[in-house]
PDB file of C-alpha atoms in Angstrom:
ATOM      1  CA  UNK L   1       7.129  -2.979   5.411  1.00  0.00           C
ATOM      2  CA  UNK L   2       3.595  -4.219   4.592  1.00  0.00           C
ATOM      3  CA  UNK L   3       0.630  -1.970   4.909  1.00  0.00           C
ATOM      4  CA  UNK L   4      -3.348  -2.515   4.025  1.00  0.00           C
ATOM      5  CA  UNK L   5      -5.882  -0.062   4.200  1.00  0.00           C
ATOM      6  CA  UNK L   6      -9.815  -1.068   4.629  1.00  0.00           C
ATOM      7  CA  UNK L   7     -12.525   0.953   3.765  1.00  0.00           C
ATOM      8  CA  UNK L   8     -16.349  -0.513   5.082  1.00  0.00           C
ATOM      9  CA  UNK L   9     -14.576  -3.983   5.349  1.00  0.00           C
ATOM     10  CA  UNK L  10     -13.247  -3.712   1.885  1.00  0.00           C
ATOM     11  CA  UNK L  11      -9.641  -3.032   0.685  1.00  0.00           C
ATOM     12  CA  UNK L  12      -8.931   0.179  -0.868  1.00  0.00           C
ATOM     13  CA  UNK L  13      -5.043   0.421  -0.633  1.00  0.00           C
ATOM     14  CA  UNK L  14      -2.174  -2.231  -0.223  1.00  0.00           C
ATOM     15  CA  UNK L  15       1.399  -2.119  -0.154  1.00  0.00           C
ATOM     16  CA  UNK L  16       4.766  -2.615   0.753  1.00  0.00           C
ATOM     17  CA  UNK L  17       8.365  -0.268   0.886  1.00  0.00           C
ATOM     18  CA  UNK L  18       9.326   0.505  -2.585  1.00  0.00           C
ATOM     19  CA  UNK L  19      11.750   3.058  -2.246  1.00  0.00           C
ATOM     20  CA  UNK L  20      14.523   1.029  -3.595  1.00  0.00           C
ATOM     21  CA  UNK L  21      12.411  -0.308  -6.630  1.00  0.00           C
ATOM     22  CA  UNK L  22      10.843   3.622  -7.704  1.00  0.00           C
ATOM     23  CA  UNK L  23      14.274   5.363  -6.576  1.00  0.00           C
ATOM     24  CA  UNK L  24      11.816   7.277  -4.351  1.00  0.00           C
ATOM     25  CA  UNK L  25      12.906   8.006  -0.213  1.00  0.00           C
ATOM     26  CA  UNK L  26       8.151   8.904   0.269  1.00  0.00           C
ATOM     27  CA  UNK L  27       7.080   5.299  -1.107  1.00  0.00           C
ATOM     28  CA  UNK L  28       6.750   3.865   2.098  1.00  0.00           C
ATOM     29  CA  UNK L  29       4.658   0.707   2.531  1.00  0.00           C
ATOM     30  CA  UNK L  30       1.748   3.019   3.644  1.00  0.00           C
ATOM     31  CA  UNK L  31       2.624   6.019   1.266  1.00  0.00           C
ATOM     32  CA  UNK L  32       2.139   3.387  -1.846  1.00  0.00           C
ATOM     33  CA  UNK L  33      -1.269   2.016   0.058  1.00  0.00           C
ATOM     34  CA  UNK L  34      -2.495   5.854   0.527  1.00  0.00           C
ATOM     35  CA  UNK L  35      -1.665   6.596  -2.907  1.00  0.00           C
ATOM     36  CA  UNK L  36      -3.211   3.517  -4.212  1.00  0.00           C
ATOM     37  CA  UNK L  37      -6.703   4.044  -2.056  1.00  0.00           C
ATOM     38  CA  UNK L  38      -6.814   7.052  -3.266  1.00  0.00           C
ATOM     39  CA  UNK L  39      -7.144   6.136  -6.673  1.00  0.00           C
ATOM     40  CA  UNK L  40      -9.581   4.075  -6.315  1.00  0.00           C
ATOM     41  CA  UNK L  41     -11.626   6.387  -3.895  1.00  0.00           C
ATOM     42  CA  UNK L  42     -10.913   9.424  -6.807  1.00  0.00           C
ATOM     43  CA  UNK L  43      -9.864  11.256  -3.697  1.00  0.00           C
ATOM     44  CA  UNK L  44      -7.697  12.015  -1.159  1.00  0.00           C
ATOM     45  CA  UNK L  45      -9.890  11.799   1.307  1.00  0.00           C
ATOM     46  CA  UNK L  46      -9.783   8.404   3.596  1.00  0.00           C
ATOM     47  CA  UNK L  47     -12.506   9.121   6.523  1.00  0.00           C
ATOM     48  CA  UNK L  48     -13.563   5.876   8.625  1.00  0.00           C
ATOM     49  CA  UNK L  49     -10.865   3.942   6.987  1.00  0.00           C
ATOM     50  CA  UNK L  50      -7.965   2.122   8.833  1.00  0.00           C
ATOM     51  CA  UNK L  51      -4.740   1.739   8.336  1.00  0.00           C
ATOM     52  CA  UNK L  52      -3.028  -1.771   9.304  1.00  0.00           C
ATOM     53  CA  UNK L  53       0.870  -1.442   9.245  1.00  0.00           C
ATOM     54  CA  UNK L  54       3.524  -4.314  10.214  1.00  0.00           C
ATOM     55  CA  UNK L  55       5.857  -1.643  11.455  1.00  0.00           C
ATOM     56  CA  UNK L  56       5.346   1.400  13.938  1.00  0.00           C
ATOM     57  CA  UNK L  57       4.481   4.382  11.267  1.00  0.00           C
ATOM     58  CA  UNK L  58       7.374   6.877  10.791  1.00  0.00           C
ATOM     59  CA  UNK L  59       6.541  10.835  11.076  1.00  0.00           C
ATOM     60  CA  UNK L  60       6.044  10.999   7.379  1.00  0.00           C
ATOM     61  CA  UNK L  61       3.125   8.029   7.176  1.00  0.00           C
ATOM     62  CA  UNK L  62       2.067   9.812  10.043  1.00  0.00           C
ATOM     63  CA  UNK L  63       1.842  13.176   9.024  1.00  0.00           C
ATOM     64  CA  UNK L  64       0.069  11.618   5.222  1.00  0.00           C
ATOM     65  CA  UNK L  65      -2.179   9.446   7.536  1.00  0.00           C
ATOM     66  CA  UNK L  66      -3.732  12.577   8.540  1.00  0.00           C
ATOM     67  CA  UNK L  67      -3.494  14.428   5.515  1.00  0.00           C
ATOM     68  CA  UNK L  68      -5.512  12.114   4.174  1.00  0.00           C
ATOM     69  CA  UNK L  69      -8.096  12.014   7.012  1.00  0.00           C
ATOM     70  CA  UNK L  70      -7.695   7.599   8.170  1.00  0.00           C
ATOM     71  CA  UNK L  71      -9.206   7.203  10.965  1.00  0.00           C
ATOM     72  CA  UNK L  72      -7.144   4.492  12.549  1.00  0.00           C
ATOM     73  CA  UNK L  73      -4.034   3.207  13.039  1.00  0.00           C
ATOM     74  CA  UNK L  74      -3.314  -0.361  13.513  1.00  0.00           C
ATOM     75  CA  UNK L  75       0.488  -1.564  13.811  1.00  0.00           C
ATOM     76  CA  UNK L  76       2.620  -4.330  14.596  1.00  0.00           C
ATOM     77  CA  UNK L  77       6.197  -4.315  15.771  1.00  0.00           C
ATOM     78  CA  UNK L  78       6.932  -1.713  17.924  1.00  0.00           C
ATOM     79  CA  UNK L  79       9.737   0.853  17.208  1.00  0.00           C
ATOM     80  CA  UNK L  80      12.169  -0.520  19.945  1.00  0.00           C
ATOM     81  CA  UNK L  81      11.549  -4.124  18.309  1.00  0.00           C
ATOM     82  CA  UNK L  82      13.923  -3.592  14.976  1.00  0.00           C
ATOM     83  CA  UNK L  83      16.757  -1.646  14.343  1.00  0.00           C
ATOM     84  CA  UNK L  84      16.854   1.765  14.586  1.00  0.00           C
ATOM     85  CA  UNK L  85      17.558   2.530  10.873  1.00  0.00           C
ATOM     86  CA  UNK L  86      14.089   2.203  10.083  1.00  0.00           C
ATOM     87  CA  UNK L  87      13.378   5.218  11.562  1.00  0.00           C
ATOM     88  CA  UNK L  88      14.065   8.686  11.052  1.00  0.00           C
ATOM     89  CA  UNK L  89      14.767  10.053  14.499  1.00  0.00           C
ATOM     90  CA  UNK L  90      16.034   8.815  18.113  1.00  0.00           C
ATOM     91  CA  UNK L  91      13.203   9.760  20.075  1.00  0.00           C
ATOM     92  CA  UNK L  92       9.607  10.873  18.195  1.00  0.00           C
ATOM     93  CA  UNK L  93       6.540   7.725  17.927  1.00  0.00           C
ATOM     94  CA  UNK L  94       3.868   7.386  16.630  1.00  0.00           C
ATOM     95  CA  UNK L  95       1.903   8.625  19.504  1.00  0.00           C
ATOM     96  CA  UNK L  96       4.323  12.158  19.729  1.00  0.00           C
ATOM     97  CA  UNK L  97       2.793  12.970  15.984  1.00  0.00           C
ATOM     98  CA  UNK L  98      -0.525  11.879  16.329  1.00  0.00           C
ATOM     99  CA  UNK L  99      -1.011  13.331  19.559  1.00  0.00           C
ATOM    100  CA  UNK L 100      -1.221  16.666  19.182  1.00  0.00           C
ATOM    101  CA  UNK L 101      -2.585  16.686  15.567  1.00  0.00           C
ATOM    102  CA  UNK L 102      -5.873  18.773  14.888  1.00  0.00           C
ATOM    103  CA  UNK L 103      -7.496  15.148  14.349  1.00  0.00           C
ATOM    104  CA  UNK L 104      -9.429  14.328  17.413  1.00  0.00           C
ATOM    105  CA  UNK L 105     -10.570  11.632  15.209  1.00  0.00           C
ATOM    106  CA  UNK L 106      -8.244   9.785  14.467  1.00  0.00           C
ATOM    107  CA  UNK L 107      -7.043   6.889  17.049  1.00  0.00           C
ATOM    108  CA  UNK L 108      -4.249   4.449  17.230  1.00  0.00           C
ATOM    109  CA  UNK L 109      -3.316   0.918  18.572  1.00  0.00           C
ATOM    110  CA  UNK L 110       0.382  -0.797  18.138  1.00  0.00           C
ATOM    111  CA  UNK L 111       1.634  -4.078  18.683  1.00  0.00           C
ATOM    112  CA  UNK L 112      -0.798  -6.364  17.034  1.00  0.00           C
ATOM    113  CA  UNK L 113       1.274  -9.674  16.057  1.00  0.00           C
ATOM    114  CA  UNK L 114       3.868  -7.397  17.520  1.00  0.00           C
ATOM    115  CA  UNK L 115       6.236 -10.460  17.859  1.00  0.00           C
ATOM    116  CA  UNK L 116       5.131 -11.899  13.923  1.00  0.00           C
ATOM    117  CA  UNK L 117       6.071  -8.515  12.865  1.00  0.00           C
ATOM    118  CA  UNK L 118       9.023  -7.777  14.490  1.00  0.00           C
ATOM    119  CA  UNK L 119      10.933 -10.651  12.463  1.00  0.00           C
ATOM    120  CA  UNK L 120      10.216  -9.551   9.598  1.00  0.00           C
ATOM    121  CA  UNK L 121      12.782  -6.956   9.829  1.00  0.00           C
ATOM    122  CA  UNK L 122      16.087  -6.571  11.361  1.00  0.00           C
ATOM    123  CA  UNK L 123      16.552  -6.473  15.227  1.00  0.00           C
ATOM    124  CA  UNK L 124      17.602  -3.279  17.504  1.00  0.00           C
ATOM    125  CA  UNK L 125      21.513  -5.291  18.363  1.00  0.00           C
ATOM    126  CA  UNK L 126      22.100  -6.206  14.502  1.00  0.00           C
ATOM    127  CA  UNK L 127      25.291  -5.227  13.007  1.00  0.00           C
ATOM    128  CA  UNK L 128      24.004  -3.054   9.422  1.00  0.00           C
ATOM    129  CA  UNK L 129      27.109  -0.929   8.485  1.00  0.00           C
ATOM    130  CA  UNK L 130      26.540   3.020   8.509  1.00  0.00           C
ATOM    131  CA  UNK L 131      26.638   2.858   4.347  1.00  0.00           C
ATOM    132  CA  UNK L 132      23.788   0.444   4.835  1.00  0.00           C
ATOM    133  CA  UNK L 133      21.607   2.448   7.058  1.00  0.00           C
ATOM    134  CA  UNK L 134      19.015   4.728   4.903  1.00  0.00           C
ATOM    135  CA  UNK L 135      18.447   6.858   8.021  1.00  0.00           C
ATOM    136  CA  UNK L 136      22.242   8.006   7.786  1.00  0.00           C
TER     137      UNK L 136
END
């Protein structure tokens, strides 16, 4: 999971899933990118920014994403592109949590290089035993 978020045309926060490298289940590709614009912004405020994403947001990027006030969403590979341990429920999108948030503005667009993105990861018929599913 790669995420970038720009700022004015400018990058203020970058990276990728490191959950496995902090022994930390919130550093998420855009978790680490909001934490990392916010130290550079000195605040946790992100207004007019956007967030790029190669994978459909899960409800906790979602819910930080407007936390932290981004503006926009922009994602790649669609949840029913890769396998379903990537995310943390059968039925919820991105659209369910960002829907009916407070944030009228705050808008959203998926499947940009939905294809690109979606082989980055592993696909919805892939065999990953249960013990290797972090969703389980």
């Amino acid at each position: 999971m790669g995420c970038v978020i720009l700022l004015d045309g400018q990058i203020i926060g970058e990276g990728f899933n490191e959950t496995e490298l902090r022994s930390d289940p919130t550093a998420h590709g855009e978790i680490v990118a909001m934490r990392r614009a916010g130290a550079r912004l000195g605040a946790y405020e992100m207004r007019g920014a956007t967030l790029y994403s190669t994978l459909q947001p899960c409800g906790m990027c979602c819910m930080a994403s407007i936390w932290a006030k981004i503006g926009r969403i922009v994602y790649g590979a669609e949840r029913q592109q890769v396998h379903s341990s990537y995310f943390e429920n059968r039925h919820l999108t991105t659209e369910d949590y960002l829907r009916d948030a407070y944030r009228a503005d705050l808008s959203f667009q998926g499947g940009l290089l939905a294809d690109d993105c979606a082989k980055l990861y592993l696909g919805p018929n892939d065999d990953v035993p249960p013990e290797e599913q972090p969703n389980l």
